[in-house]
Coordinates of C-alpha atoms in Angstrom, one line a residue:
Chain A
D1 CA 5.7 -7.5 -32.7
A2 CA 9.4 -7.2 -32.6
G3 CA 10.9 -6.0 -29.4
V4 CA 14.2 -3.4 -28.8
I5 CA 16.5 -5.1 -30.9
Q6 CA 20.4 -5.0 -29.7
S7 CA 23.6 -6.1 -31.0
P8 CA 25.9 -7.4 -31.1
R9 CA 24.9 -9.9 -28.1
H10 CA 28.4 -10.3 -27.0
E11 CA 31.4 -7.9 -27.8
V12 CA 34.7 -9.3 -26.5
T13 CA 38.2 -6.7 -27.1
E14 CA 41.1 -5.7 -25.8
M15 CA 41.5 -2.1 -24.3
G16 CA 42.1 0.8 -26.5
Q17 CA 39.7 -0.8 -29.1
E18 CA 36.9 1.3 -30.3
V19 CA 33.7 -0.4 -29.8
T20 CA 30.3 0.4 -30.9
L21 CA 26.8 -0.9 -29.6
R22 CA 23.7 -0.9 -31.9
C23 CA 20.2 -0.2 -31.2
K24 CA 16.5 -0.4 -32.8
P25 CA 14.2 0.6 -31.0
I26 CA 10.1 -0.6 -31.1
S27 CA 8.8 1.1 -34.1
G28 CA 6.5 3.9 -32.8
H29 CA 8.5 4.7 -29.6
N30 CA 9.8 8.1 -29.6
S31 CA 11.9 7.9 -26.5
L32 CA 15.5 5.7 -26.5
F33 CA 17.5 5.1 -23.4
W34 CA 21.1 3.8 -22.9
Y35 CA 21.7 2.1 -19.7
R36 CA 24.9 -0.1 -18.3
Q37 CA 24.2 -2.8 -15.5
T38 CA 27.2 -4.1 -13.2
M39 CA 27.0 -6.1 -10.4
M40 CA 28.2 -3.0 -7.9
R41 CA 26.3 -0.2 -9.3
G42 CA 23.1 -1.8 -10.7
L43 CA 21.3 -0.4 -13.6
E44 CA 22.4 3.3 -14.7
L45 CA 21.0 5.7 -17.1
L46 CA 23.5 6.6 -19.4
I47 CA 21.5 8.8 -21.9
Y48 CA 18.0 9.8 -23.1
F49 CA 16.9 10.5 -26.6
N50 CA 13.4 11.9 -27.5
N51 CA 12.4 12.8 -30.9
N52 CA 16.4 11.6 -31.9
V53 CA 17.3 14.5 -29.6
P54 CA 19.3 13.9 -26.7
I55 CA 17.7 15.2 -23.9
D56 CA 19.8 14.1 -20.5
D57 CA 23.4 12.7 -20.8
S58 CA 24.4 13.4 -17.6
G59 CA 25.1 9.6 -16.9
M60 CA 27.7 9.4 -19.8
P61 CA 30.8 8.4 -17.6
E62 CA 33.2 10.4 -19.7
D63 CA 34.4 11.7 -23.4
R64 CA 35.1 8.3 -24.0
F65 CA 31.5 7.7 -24.2
S66 CA 29.2 8.9 -27.1
A67 CA 25.8 8.3 -28.4
K68 CA 23.6 9.0 -31.3
M69 CA 20.5 8.9 -32.8
P70 CA 20.3 9.8 -36.4
N71 CA 17.2 8.7 -37.1
A72 CA 13.9 7.4 -35.4
S73 CA 15.0 3.5 -36.0
F74 CA 18.2 3.4 -35.0
S75 CA 21.0 4.3 -32.3
T76 CA 24.7 3.6 -31.2
L77 CA 26.5 4.0 -28.3
K78 CA 30.5 4.2 -29.0
I79 CA 33.5 4.0 -26.8
Q80 CA 36.9 5.1 -27.6
P81 CA 39.1 4.0 -26.5
S82 CA 37.7 1.1 -24.3
E83 CA 38.8 0.2 -20.9
P84 CA 38.5 -3.0 -18.8
R85 CA 36.7 -0.6 -16.1
D86 CA 34.1 -0.4 -19.1
S87 CA 33.2 -4.1 -19.1
A88 CA 29.5 -4.5 -18.1
V89 CA 26.2 -5.3 -19.5
Y90 CA 24.6 -2.4 -22.0
F91 CA 20.7 -2.3 -22.2
C92 CA 19.0 0.0 -24.8
A93 CA 15.4 0.7 -24.1
S94 CA 12.7 2.6 -26.0
T95 CA 9.3 4.1 -25.0
S96 CA 6.0 5.6 -26.1
G97 CA 6.8 8.6 -24.1
L98 CA 3.5 8.9 -22.4
R99 CA 3.4 9.1 -18.6
N100 CA 3.8 5.9 -16.8
Q101 CA 4.2 3.8 -19.9
P102 CA 6.7 0.7 -19.1
Q103 CA 10.2 0.9 -20.9
H104 CA 10.5 -1.7 -23.1
F105 CA 14.1 -3.3 -22.5
G106 CA 16.5 -5.1 -25.3
D107 CA 18.1 -8.4 -24.4
G108 CA 21.7 -6.4 -23.9
T109 CA 25.1 -6.4 -25.1
R110 CA 27.2 -8.0 -23.0
L111 CA 30.6 -6.2 -23.3
S112 CA 34.1 -7.5 -21.6
I113 CA 37.2 -5.2 -22.3
L114 CA 40.4 -7.2 -21.6
Chain B
T1 CA 19.5 13.0 -6.3
Q2 CA 16.8 10.9 -6.1
L3 CA 18.2 7.2 -4.9
L4 CA 15.9 3.9 -4.6
E5 CA 17.4 1.3 -1.7
Q6 CA 16.2 -2.2 -2.1
S7 CA 16.1 -4.8 0.5
P8 CA 16.8 -7.5 0.5
Q9 CA 19.7 -8.1 -1.9
F10 CA 19.6 -11.6 -2.2
L11 CA 16.9 -14.1 -1.2
S12 CA 17.0 -17.8 -0.9
I13 CA 13.9 -19.6 -0.2
Q14 CA 12.0 -23.0 -0.7
E15 CA 9.5 -23.6 -2.6
G16 CA 6.2 -22.5 -1.4
E17 CA 7.1 -19.7 1.1
N18 CA 6.0 -16.6 1.2
L19 CA 8.3 -13.4 0.8
T20 CA 8.4 -9.9 1.0
V21 CA 10.8 -7.4 -1.3
Y22 CA 10.7 -3.7 0.0
C23 CA 11.8 -0.4 -2.2
N24 CA 12.7 2.6 -0.2
S25 CA 13.4 6.3 -0.7
S26 CA 13.6 9.9 0.8
S27 CA 12.2 11.3 -2.5
V28 CA 8.6 11.3 -3.8
F29 CA 7.6 9.9 -7.2
S30 CA 4.8 10.3 -9.4
S31 CA 4.6 6.7 -10.3
L32 CA 6.8 3.7 -9.2
Q33 CA 7.2 0.5 -11.8
W34 CA 8.2 -3.4 -10.5
Y35 CA 10.3 -5.4 -13.0
R36 CA 11.6 -8.9 -13.4
Q37 CA 14.8 -9.3 -15.1
E38 CA 16.1 -13.2 -15.9
P39 CA 19.4 -14.3 -17.1
G40 CA 20.7 -13.1 -20.6
E41 CA 17.6 -10.8 -21.0
G42 CA 16.5 -7.2 -20.1
P43 CA 14.0 -6.3 -17.5
V44 CA 10.3 -6.8 -18.1
L45 CA 7.6 -4.5 -16.5
L46 CA 5.5 -6.5 -14.2
V47 CA 3.5 -3.5 -12.7
T48 CA 2.8 0.6 -12.7
V49 CA 1.7 1.9 -9.6
V50 CA 0.3 5.8 -9.4
T51 CA -1.9 6.3 -6.2
G52 CA -0.6 6.5 -2.8
G53 CA -1.8 3.8 -0.9
E54 CA -2.7 2.2 -4.4
V55 CA -2.3 -2.1 -4.1
K56 CA -2.2 -4.1 -7.2
K57 CA -2.5 -8.1 -7.5
L58 CA -1.0 -10.3 -10.2
K59 CA -1.8 -13.7 -9.5
R60 CA 0.4 -14.4 -6.4
L61 CA 2.1 -11.3 -6.4
T62 CA 0.8 -8.3 -4.6
F63 CA 2.5 -4.6 -4.8
Q64 CA 1.7 -1.7 -2.6
F65 CA 2.8 1.9 -3.2
G66 CA 2.9 4.2 -0.2
D67 CA 0.9 6.6 1.1
A68 CA 3.4 9.2 0.7
R69 CA 4.7 7.7 -2.8
K70 CA 8.1 7.4 -1.1
D71 CA 8.5 3.6 -0.9
S72 CA 6.9 0.6 -2.4
S73 CA 6.5 -3.5 -1.2
L74 CA 6.6 -6.4 -3.4
H75 CA 4.8 -9.6 -1.9
I76 CA 5.1 -13.0 -3.1
T77 CA 2.9 -15.8 -2.0
A78 CA 3.6 -19.3 -2.0
A79 CA 6.5 -18.9 -4.2
Q80 CA 7.7 -21.2 -7.2
P81 CA 11.0 -21.6 -9.0
G82 CA 9.8 -20.0 -11.5
D83 CA 9.6 -16.5 -10.0
T84 CA 13.6 -16.6 -9.5
G85 CA 14.9 -13.5 -11.2
L86 CA 16.2 -10.5 -10.3
Y87 CA 13.5 -7.9 -9.4
L88 CA 14.1 -4.1 -9.6
C89 CA 12.0 -1.2 -8.7
A90 CA 12.0 2.1 -10.6
G91 CA 11.0 5.7 -9.8
E92 CA 9.4 8.1 -12.1
G93 CA 10.1 11.8 -11.0
G94 CA 8.1 13.5 -13.3
S95 CA 10.3 13.0 -16.7
E96 CA 10.5 10.1 -18.6
K97 CA 13.7 9.4 -17.0
L98 CA 13.5 6.2 -14.1
V99 CA 15.7 5.6 -11.5
F100 CA 16.3 2.4 -10.7
G101 CA 17.3 0.4 -7.4
K102 CA 19.7 -2.4 -7.2
G103 CA 17.6 -5.2 -7.3
T104 CA 16.6 -8.6 -5.3
K105 CA 17.9 -11.5 -6.3
L106 CA 15.4 -13.7 -5.8
T107 CA 15.8 -17.8 -5.9
V108 CA 13.3 -20.1 -5.6
N109 CA 14.8 -23.5 -4.7
P110 CA 12.4 -26.9 -5.6

């Protein structure tokens, strides 16, 4: 079975540019999470969706970040305009939504803003 | 705000040694999950502990959930180079959200 698929795997761009990260969750999973991982702050939850509806976006750093889930098989995280401090590895994870079930992570997008 | 503190942050040991990693909080969690992450990959679940005092074993790995469900430990017996990785604990507070610790980066030298 295919796991969570993220694209691109790596992104290098100049500050001020728009960045779009993409995620395809595991089929049948109804909850999707976006995380950011850095050495300093570890793994931080940015936003999560349940049945395509944003439930908690309290982790989104600022208005430059936005996320959408137009259908059950696709989500995007957009940064506009990007800044060097946004450089990190961004992970998407999905889960069935049942209690005590694991979150299944993609392999992440390594984002570098120059 | 629920926080999970992991210790030690870094651990470098020789093959065959034993080690324990700790995950502590002042908050109560309904369950606690341990993940292992290798470079260039996402975290992968190792185990979920649910009941206070619960002990689970996964080959050479032993996981324990504290009686008060505020802390957990991971003990590895006779560590091997293949155990190298970042070990993350994550607490579930009642919703789907997980609170992650910052992790313990383990290096097992041959």
